[in-house]
Every structure is written in C-alpha cells, then in structure tokens.
Amino acid sequence: MESSRSSPQSVDFNSNSNMDITEEIISPQDAAGIELDNEIASLQEQIASLKDQRSLQTATILSSQASKSILSNLRKSYSKTKSTQFTTPTDSDPLLATSAAQTTHNLENLYRACASITSFQIQDPDPNAVDNGHILGIRIEASSSGKFVRPYYVMLNKPYSGSAALRIHRHTVPPCIPLSSLAAKYLPAPKVAEGIVKEKRQDLTAFVRKLRREITGYHLRVASIKHLRKRFSLDEKLSRKGKEKEREIADISAADAEAKQVRIEWIDGKVGRCVVGMNGEVVKCVIIGEDGRDRETERRVLGGDKRMEGIADRLMEGIY
C-alpha cells in the first residue's frame, strides 16, 4: 500500500517538472518571430537615423556659400525665362523651394538664438484697465534637444498711482518656475506710508535674465532625464521573453515639478535620488537598497565631471 501511494506522487512531481521545463523552452516558431521583430526594430532605427542624416546634410549643403551662389544664378535665370515665356516646371523648382524654406528657417533660428529676450508693447482693450491699458510684454525663447520650444510671455503693467513701478499682469510661465520669488526680489512693490509712496529699486534686466536662466535650466534637466531613459531603453517595448531580466535600471523620473531631483529605481529594489544644481551638476546622491546605503554606486554617480547627462555612462561602467 505504501509503495502504491508513493509512486503516483513521484509521477505527479516528474510530470509537473517536465511541464515547467517545456514552458521555458521556446519553440522554433517563437524564436523565428523574435528574430524577425528584432530585425524590424533594427531596420526602423536605421531608417530614422538615415532620415536625420539626410536632413542634416541637406541643411548643411543649402546653407553653404557655394550653394547659395549657384542657387542665386538659378533664380536669376528662372526669373528671366518666366518673364519672357510660359515654361513648365523644371527640375530646379523643388531645389529652389527647399532653399527658400531653408533660408527662412535659418533666419528664424538666428533671430531666436541671438534675440532670446525681446520686449514689445500691448494695448489692453479693457476701458477700465490701469495705466490707460499700456502693457509691456516680454518674450523669452528657450530650446531643448536642438529644437526651440514654444516661447514664454510675461506681461507687465504699472498699477500703482504716482509710481512707475512694474507688476506682473499676465504670464505663460509654468508653475514649476519660481516666478513669484523672482518678482518679489527684483520687482518689489512700492510701499505707501502716510500717503507717501516709498519706492524700492526695481531691476527688470536682472529679473528677465534670472527668469530665462530658470526656464533654460528646467528644459535642460527635463531633456537630460529623457536622455537617461533613452540610454537605458526604458521607453522601449519589450519584444522578447526574458529581456526584462537583462535590465538593471527599472525607471528614471523626475522626483519634483522643477526636475531638480531625479529618482532612479533598480531592478533589484534599490532606490536612489539625485539632487541636481542650477548648472546641471549632481550635487548629492543617496541610494538605498535592502542592505542599506550603496556607497559604491553613489560614488560612481558623483564621480567624473558630475554632470547630470553623464550619469548613464558612469552607471554603465559598473553594470556592464
């Protein structure tokens, strides 16, 4: 009786183990599908890279002095033939159109890069607006990842009677930028004591410069976080089984609205937080795991040039 009872149990155990082993084995069809998915992903990356290279080479060629002189001669000959007789579109028409678009794009980029802060006047349509509706507008340009983002605007007016002091009327600055503290420091409101207006010195130039520095730093930190996520392939979909086991970093994200603190999560459960300074350097770093603080990884993050965008390279040296 004992032998008859023990034998079925051993058979069940062996059958379960065999089932587990067969589940881990990938069939030839799955292996072929995985290989095909990897080839498609590789081809898509190559296509995107070639498109970027083509755009860069096109912009470089059209912006060169030799190309400009050749295109200038083409425009002159094209204008003469067009004025004398009706002609069908030639092969140079797409080239001339692309050149004109590239010239406009270059001028726009030059203006936005050299004149990153501009001022203009606005008339408030409200008949009851203060200071007869006169508003001073400030436009601030910022770029991120090689592209200009939407400009930010700050509108100022003079609401204080008998004073030329400025006050922020409207703005499009995101809440993560300390606009109120900058205004309190560089654009203090005048005080009225016993009917006498006591003005404090305002520095509009310093206010705008500090504000643009805050905006630029914010976009650079956000771009650096995106760069780190790309280096560790955190935004890519897992296309094959077991790929998540190859990853060492589980997630990288901003820990606050200003992106001055970066949160890093490891697959093994470690959690780290880095404090980033105004110039993009890592000021502090704390990494805690199951066994306490990981001093070695902290030193690796804080090593080198301490730049935020270099965290991936310093971590990969220890991981791979």
GROMACS .gro file of C-alpha atoms in nm:
model
  320
    1MET     CA    1   0.000   0.000   0.000
    2GLU     CA    2   0.279   0.240   0.084
    3SER     CA    3   0.455   0.174  -0.245
    4SER     CA    4   0.133   0.223  -0.441
    5ARG     CA    5   0.078   0.558  -0.271
    6SER     CA    6   0.430   0.685  -0.320
    7SER     CA    7   0.455   0.603  -0.690
    8PRO     CA    8   0.170   0.829  -0.805
    9GLN     CA    9   0.321   1.118  -0.609
   10SER     CA   10   0.656   1.072  -0.780
   11VAL     CA   11   0.485   1.055  -1.118
   12ASP     CA   12   0.296   1.377  -1.049
   13PHE     CA   13   0.615   1.555  -0.941
   14ASN     CA   14   0.800   1.446  -1.252
   15SER     CA   15   0.513   1.549  -1.476
   16ASN     CA   16   0.498   1.895  -1.319
   17SER     CA   17   0.870   1.943  -1.356
   18ASN     CA   18   0.850   1.834  -1.719
   19MET     CA   19   0.572   2.085  -1.777
   20ASP     CA   20   0.782   2.363  -1.625
   21ILE     CA   21   1.076   2.271  -1.844
   22THR     CA   22   0.867   2.266  -2.160
   23GLU     CA   23   0.721   2.606  -2.076
   24GLU     CA   24   1.068   2.759  -2.056
   25ILE     CA   25   1.172   2.612  -2.392
   26ILE     CA   26   1.098   2.850  -2.681
   27SER     CA   27   0.954   2.687  -2.988
   28PRO     CA   28   1.119   2.738  -3.330
   29GLN     CA   29   0.823   2.949  -3.442
   30ASP     CA   30   0.862   3.183  -3.142
   31ALA     CA   31   1.237   3.207  -3.199
   32ALA     CA   32   1.181   3.300  -3.562
   33GLY     CA   33   0.923   3.560  -3.460
   34ILE     CA   34   1.159   3.710  -3.203
   35GLU     CA   35   1.439   3.730  -3.458
   36LEU     CA   36   1.205   3.893  -3.710
   37ASP     CA   37   1.089   4.151  -3.452
   38ASN     CA   38   1.449   4.237  -3.370
   39GLU     CA   39   1.535   4.280  -3.739
   40ILE     CA   40   1.232   4.506  -3.793
   41ALA     CA   41   1.325   4.719  -3.491
   42SER     CA   42   1.683   4.745  -3.615
   43LEU     CA   43   1.569   4.850  -3.963
   44GLN     CA   44   1.335   5.112  -3.818
   45GLU     CA   45   1.622   5.259  -3.616
   46GLN     CA   46   1.842   5.267  -3.926
   47ILE     CA   47   1.569   5.439  -4.129
   48ALA     CA   48   1.520   5.705  -3.860
   49SER     CA   49   1.896   5.760  -3.839
   50LEU     CA   50   1.928   5.792  -4.217
   51LYS     CA   51   1.642   6.043  -4.230
   52ASP     CA   52   1.811   6.255  -3.964
   53GLN     CA   53   2.140   6.240  -4.153
   54ARG     CA   54   1.967   6.338  -4.477
   55SER     CA   55   1.802   6.639  -4.313
   56LEU     CA   56   2.132   6.746  -4.161
   57GLN     CA   57   2.325   6.707  -4.487
   58THR     CA   58   2.055   6.893  -4.681
   59ALA     CA   59   2.062   7.184  -4.438
   60THR     CA   60   2.443   7.193  -4.447
   61ILE     CA   61   2.463   7.191  -4.826
   62LEU     CA   62   2.192   7.452  -4.877
   63SER     CA   63   2.348   7.680  -4.614
   64SER     CA   64   2.696   7.677  -4.770
   65GLN     CA   65   2.823   7.980  -4.960
   66ALA     CA   66   2.887   7.785  -5.283
   67SER     CA   67   2.531   7.652  -5.287
   68LYS     CA   68   2.392   8.000  -5.225
   69SER     CA   69   2.577   8.144  -5.526
   70ILE     CA   70   2.462   7.859  -5.752
   71LEU     CA   71   2.103   7.895  -5.636
   72SER     CA   72   2.121   8.271  -5.686
   73ASN     CA   73   2.218   8.219  -6.051
   74LEU     CA   74   1.938   7.966  -6.090
   75ARG     CA   75   1.685   8.215  -5.954
   76LYS     CA   76   1.803   8.484  -6.195
   77SER     CA   77   1.780   8.254  -6.497
   78TYR     CA   78   1.446   8.123  -6.377
   79SER     CA   79   1.303   8.473  -6.340
   80LYS     CA   80   1.419   8.567  -6.693
   81THR     CA   81   1.266   8.261  -6.857
   82LYS     CA   82   0.947   8.306  -6.659
   83SER     CA   83   0.911   8.670  -6.766
   84THR     CA   84   0.973   8.601  -7.136
   85GLN     CA   85   0.757   8.295  -7.193
   86PHE     CA   86   0.546   8.039  -7.015
   87THR     CA   87   0.751   7.736  -6.916
   88THR     CA   88   0.672   7.409  -6.749
   89PRO     CA   89   0.820   7.333  -6.406
   90THR     CA   90   1.187   7.236  -6.426
   91ASP     CA   91   1.399   7.008  -6.214
   92SER     CA   92   1.537   7.306  -6.024
   93ASP     CA   93   1.196   7.415  -5.890
   94PRO     CA   94   1.194   7.176  -5.588
   95LEU     CA   95   1.554   7.275  -5.513
   96LEU     CA   96   1.470   7.646  -5.519
   97ALA     CA   97   1.166   7.592  -5.298
   98THR     CA   98   1.370   7.387  -5.048
   99SER     CA   99   1.642   7.651  -5.050
  100ALA     CA  100   1.392   7.929  -4.979
  101ALA     CA  101   1.241   7.730  -4.692
  102GLN     CA  102   1.588   7.658  -4.550
  103THR     CA  103   1.684   8.027  -4.570
  104THR     CA  104   1.369   8.126  -4.383
  105HIS     CA  105   1.437   7.858  -4.122
  106ASN     CA  106   1.796   7.979  -4.077
  107LEU     CA  107   1.686   8.339  -4.032
  108GLU     CA  108   1.425   8.238  -3.777
  109ASN     CA  109   1.675   8.030  -3.580
  110LEU     CA  110   1.931   8.310  -3.595
  111TYR     CA  111   1.680   8.560  -3.464
  112ARG     CA  112   1.556   8.333  -3.186
  113ALA     CA  113   1.910   8.242  -3.082
  114CYS     CA  114   2.056   8.594  -3.086
  115ALA     CA  115   1.745   8.774  -2.961
  116SER     CA  116   1.633   8.524  -2.698
  117ILE     CA  117   1.471   8.803  -2.494
  118THR     CA  118   1.260   9.066  -2.669
  119SER     CA  119   1.014   9.329  -2.549
  120PHE     CA  120   0.705   9.474  -2.713
  121GLN     CA  121   0.409   9.694  -2.624
  122ILE     CA  122   0.050   9.578  -2.585
  123GLN     CA  123  -0.270   9.779  -2.558
  124ASP     CA  124  -0.523   9.634  -2.317
  125PRO     CA  125  -0.871   9.658  -2.478
  126ASP     CA  126  -1.036   9.690  -2.137
  127PRO     CA  127  -1.153  10.055  -2.100
  128ASN     CA  128  -1.108  10.031  -1.722
  129ALA     CA  129  -0.753   9.896  -1.738
  130VAL     CA  130  -0.487  10.061  -1.525
  131ASP     CA  131  -0.236  10.300  -1.680
  132ASN     CA  132  -0.469  10.353  -1.978
  133GLY     CA  133  -0.416   9.991  -2.085
  134HIS     CA  134  -0.044  10.022  -2.152
  135ILE     CA  135   0.129   9.685  -2.105
  136LEU     CA  136   0.492   9.586  -2.152
  137GLY     CA  137   0.536   9.238  -2.297
  138ILE     CA  138   0.847   9.022  -2.255
  139ARG     CA  139   0.909   8.726  -2.485
  140ILE     CA  140   1.158   8.459  -2.373
  141GLU     CA  141   1.294   8.195  -2.610
  142ALA     CA  142   1.424   7.857  -2.497
  143SER     CA  143   1.547   7.547  -2.677
  144SER     CA  144   1.553   7.180  -2.587
  145SER     CA  145   1.715   6.885  -2.767
  146GLY     CA  146   1.814   7.104  -3.062
  147LYS     CA  147   1.466   7.250  -3.110
  148PHE     CA  148   1.300   7.570  -2.996
  149VAL     CA  149   1.008   7.525  -2.761
  150ARG     CA  150   0.704   7.748  -2.750
  151PRO     CA  151   0.804   8.099  -2.634
  152TYR     CA  152   0.713   8.218  -2.286
  153TYR     CA  153   0.547   8.555  -2.231
  154VAL     CA  154   0.536   8.786  -1.931
  155MET     CA  155   0.311   9.095  -1.939
  156LEU     CA  156   0.384   9.384  -1.702
  157ASN     CA  157   0.182   9.694  -1.617
  158LYS     CA  158   0.201   9.994  -1.382
  159PRO     CA  159  -0.091   9.962  -1.140
  160TYR     CA  160   0.046  10.192  -0.868
  161SER     CA  161  -0.074  10.551  -0.884
  162GLY     CA  162   0.205  10.803  -0.872
  163SER     CA  163   0.468  10.535  -0.926
  164ALA     CA  164   0.644  10.388  -1.227
  165ALA     CA  165   0.692  10.052  -1.057
  166LEU     CA  166   0.606   9.745  -1.262
  167ARG     CA  167   0.395   9.445  -1.165
  168ILE     CA  168   0.331   9.114  -1.338
  169HIS     CA  169  -0.009   9.130  -1.508
  170ARG     CA  170  -0.023   8.802  -1.701
  171HIS     CA  171   0.226   8.529  -1.792
  172THR     CA  172   0.259   8.188  -1.958
  173VAL     CA  173   0.543   8.062  -1.738
  174PRO     CA  174   0.479   7.710  -1.597
  175PRO     CA  175   0.418   7.675  -1.221
  176CYS     CA  176   0.745   7.487  -1.171
  177ILE     CA  177   0.940   7.809  -1.237
  178PRO     CA  178   0.977   8.030  -0.924
  179LEU     CA  179   0.832   8.339  -1.090
  180SER     CA  180   0.679   8.486  -0.774
  181SER     CA  181   1.003   8.472  -0.577
  182LEU     CA  182   1.196   8.632  -0.863
  183ALA     CA  183   0.937   8.909  -0.891
  184ALA     CA  184   0.948   8.972  -0.516
  185LYS     CA  185   1.328   9.001  -0.530
  186TYR     CA  186   1.380   9.206  -0.846
  187LEU     CA  187   1.042   9.379  -0.888
  188PRO     CA  188   0.940   9.472  -0.532
  189ALA     CA  189   0.613   9.658  -0.492
  190PRO     CA  190   0.628  10.013  -0.353
  191LYS     CA  191   0.502  10.083  -0.002
  192VAL     CA  192   0.265  10.363   0.088
  193ALA     CA  193   0.316  10.520   0.431
  194GLU     CA  194   0.106  10.820   0.540
  195GLY     CA  195   0.014  10.899   0.183
  196ILE     CA  196   0.375  10.893   0.067
  197VAL     CA  197   0.484  10.632  -0.185
  198LYS     CA  198   0.817  10.477  -0.096
  199GLU     CA  199   0.955  10.301  -0.399
  200LYS     CA  200   1.210  10.025  -0.391
  201ARG     CA  201   1.460   9.991  -0.671
  202GLN     CA  202   1.345   9.750  -0.939
  203ASP     CA  203   1.581   9.569  -1.175
  204LEU     CA  204   1.388   9.449  -1.479
  205THR     CA  205   1.703   9.336  -1.662
  206ALA     CA  206   1.815   9.110  -1.378
  207PHE     CA  207   1.461   8.976  -1.340
  208VAL     CA  208   1.437   8.873  -1.705
  209ARG     CA  209   1.786   8.720  -1.707
  210LYS     CA  210   1.723   8.513  -1.396
  211LEU     CA  211   1.385   8.405  -1.530
  212ARG     CA  212   1.532   8.290  -1.860
  213ARG     CA  213   1.805   8.103  -1.672
  214GLU     CA  214   1.543   7.920  -1.468
  215ILE     CA  215   1.343   7.832  -1.781
  216THR     CA  216   1.651   7.714  -1.971
  217GLY     CA  217   1.774   7.507  -1.677
  218TYR     CA  218   1.434   7.342  -1.641
  219HIS     CA  219   1.423   7.236  -2.006
  220LEU     CA  220   1.782   7.110  -1.992
  221ARG     CA  221   1.706   6.896  -1.687
  222VAL     CA  222   1.395   6.750  -1.849
  223ALA     CA  223   1.593   6.677  -2.166
  224SER     CA  224   1.865   6.507  -1.959
  225ILE     CA  225   1.608   6.281  -1.793
  226LYS     CA  226   1.474   6.184  -2.136
  227HIS     CA  227   1.831   6.114  -2.247
  228LEU     CA  228   1.889   5.888  -1.947
  229ARG     CA  229   1.568   5.697  -2.015
  230LYS     CA  230   1.674   5.651  -2.375
  231ARG     CA  231   2.021   5.526  -2.279
  232PHE     CA  232   1.870   5.255  -2.059
  233SER     CA  233   1.591   5.177  -2.313
  234LEU     CA  234   1.319   5.243  -2.057
  235ASP     CA  235   1.066   5.369  -2.312
  236GLU     CA  236   1.107   5.075  -2.549
  237LYS     CA  237   0.857   4.792  -2.553
  238LEU     CA  238   0.985   4.451  -2.454
  239SER     CA  239   0.971   4.237  -2.768
  240ARG     CA  240   1.108   3.908  -2.640
  241LYS     CA  241   1.083   3.695  -2.332
  242GLY     CA  242   1.334   3.746  -2.059
  243LYS     CA  243   1.450   4.086  -2.181
  244GLU     CA  244   1.337   4.250  -1.859
  245LYS     CA  245   1.591   4.034  -1.675
  246GLU     CA  246   1.872   4.197  -1.872
  247ARG     CA  247   1.780   4.542  -1.750
  248GLU     CA  248   1.946   4.679  -1.440
  249ILE     CA  249   1.753   5.007  -1.424
  250ALA     CA  250   1.375   4.985  -1.380
  251ASP     CA  251   1.280   5.353  -1.404
  252ILE     CA  252   1.424   5.706  -1.411
  253SER     CA  253   1.195   6.001  -1.349
  254ALA     CA  254   1.179   6.350  -1.202
  255ALA     CA  255   1.101   6.348  -0.831
  256ASP     CA  256   0.970   6.707  -0.822
  257ALA     CA  257   0.799   6.953  -1.054
  258GLU     CA  258   1.119   7.150  -1.119
  259ALA     CA  259   1.310   6.832  -1.216
  260LYS     CA  260   1.585   6.928  -0.971
  261GLN     CA  261   1.567   6.584  -0.812
  262VAL     CA  262   1.598   6.264  -1.014
  263ARG     CA  263   1.463   5.932  -0.889
  264ILE     CA  264   1.637   5.613  -1.008
  265GLU     CA  265   1.493   5.266  -0.945
  266TRP     CA  266   1.689   4.945  -0.996
  267ILE     CA  267   1.552   4.603  -1.082
  268ASP     CA  268   1.687   4.455  -0.759
  269GLY     CA  269   1.484   4.702  -0.550
  270LYS     CA  270   1.741   4.975  -0.490
  271VAL     CA  271   1.610   5.331  -0.499
  272GLY     CA  272   1.824   5.639  -0.548
  273ARG     CA  273   1.764   6.012  -0.555
  274CYS     CA  274   1.998   6.270  -0.705
  275VAL     CA  275   1.988   6.644  -0.638
  276VAL     CA  276   2.081   6.849  -0.945
  277GLY     CA  277   2.221   7.200  -0.923
  278MET     CA  278   2.139   7.501  -1.138
  279ASN     CA  279   2.427   7.431  -1.378
  280GLY     CA  280   2.330   7.066  -1.432
  281GLU     CA  281   2.580   6.908  -1.192
  282VAL     CA  282   2.483   6.633  -0.948
  283VAL     CA  283   2.521   6.787  -0.602
  284LYS     CA  284   2.402   6.500  -0.381
  285CYS     CA  285   2.310   6.137  -0.431
  286VAL     CA  286   2.161   5.881  -0.193
  287ILE     CA  287   2.099   5.518  -0.296
  288ILE     CA  288   1.934   5.274  -0.055
  289GLY     CA  289   1.886   4.901  -0.104
  290GLU     CA  290   1.794   4.603   0.107
  291ASP     CA  291   2.133   4.610   0.280
  292GLY     CA  292   2.132   4.985   0.344
  293ARG     CA  293   2.309   5.258   0.152
  294ASP     CA  294   2.504   5.163  -0.159
  295ARG     CA  295   2.812   5.382  -0.118
  296GLU     CA  296   2.990   5.240  -0.421
  297THR     CA  297   2.711   5.330  -0.664
  298GLU     CA  298   2.677   5.672  -0.500
  299ARG     CA  299   3.045   5.743  -0.561
  300ARG     CA  300   3.005   5.629  -0.921
  301VAL     CA  301   2.713   5.868  -0.979
  302LEU     CA  302   2.902   6.157  -0.818
  303GLY     CA  303   3.228   6.077  -0.997
  304GLY     CA  304   3.373   6.212  -1.318
  305ASP     CA  305   3.252   6.553  -1.428
  306LYS     CA  306   2.939   6.517  -1.208
  307ARG     CA  307   2.720   6.620  -1.500
  308MET     CA  308   2.360   6.501  -1.494
  309GLU     CA  309   2.368   6.375  -1.853
  310GLY     CA  310   2.676   6.163  -1.774
  311ILE     CA  311   2.501   5.950  -1.511
  312ALA     CA  312   2.424   5.681  -1.769
  313ASP     CA  313   2.788   5.640  -1.874
  314ARG     CA  314   2.909   5.624  -1.514
  315LEU     CA  315   2.646   5.368  -1.416
  316MET     CA  316   2.708   5.153  -1.723
  317GLU     CA  317   3.075   5.127  -1.631
  318GLY     CA  318   2.975   4.942  -1.316
  319ILE     CA  319   2.682   4.746  -1.462
  320TYR     CA  320   2.835   4.621  -1.784
   0.00000   0.00000   0.00000
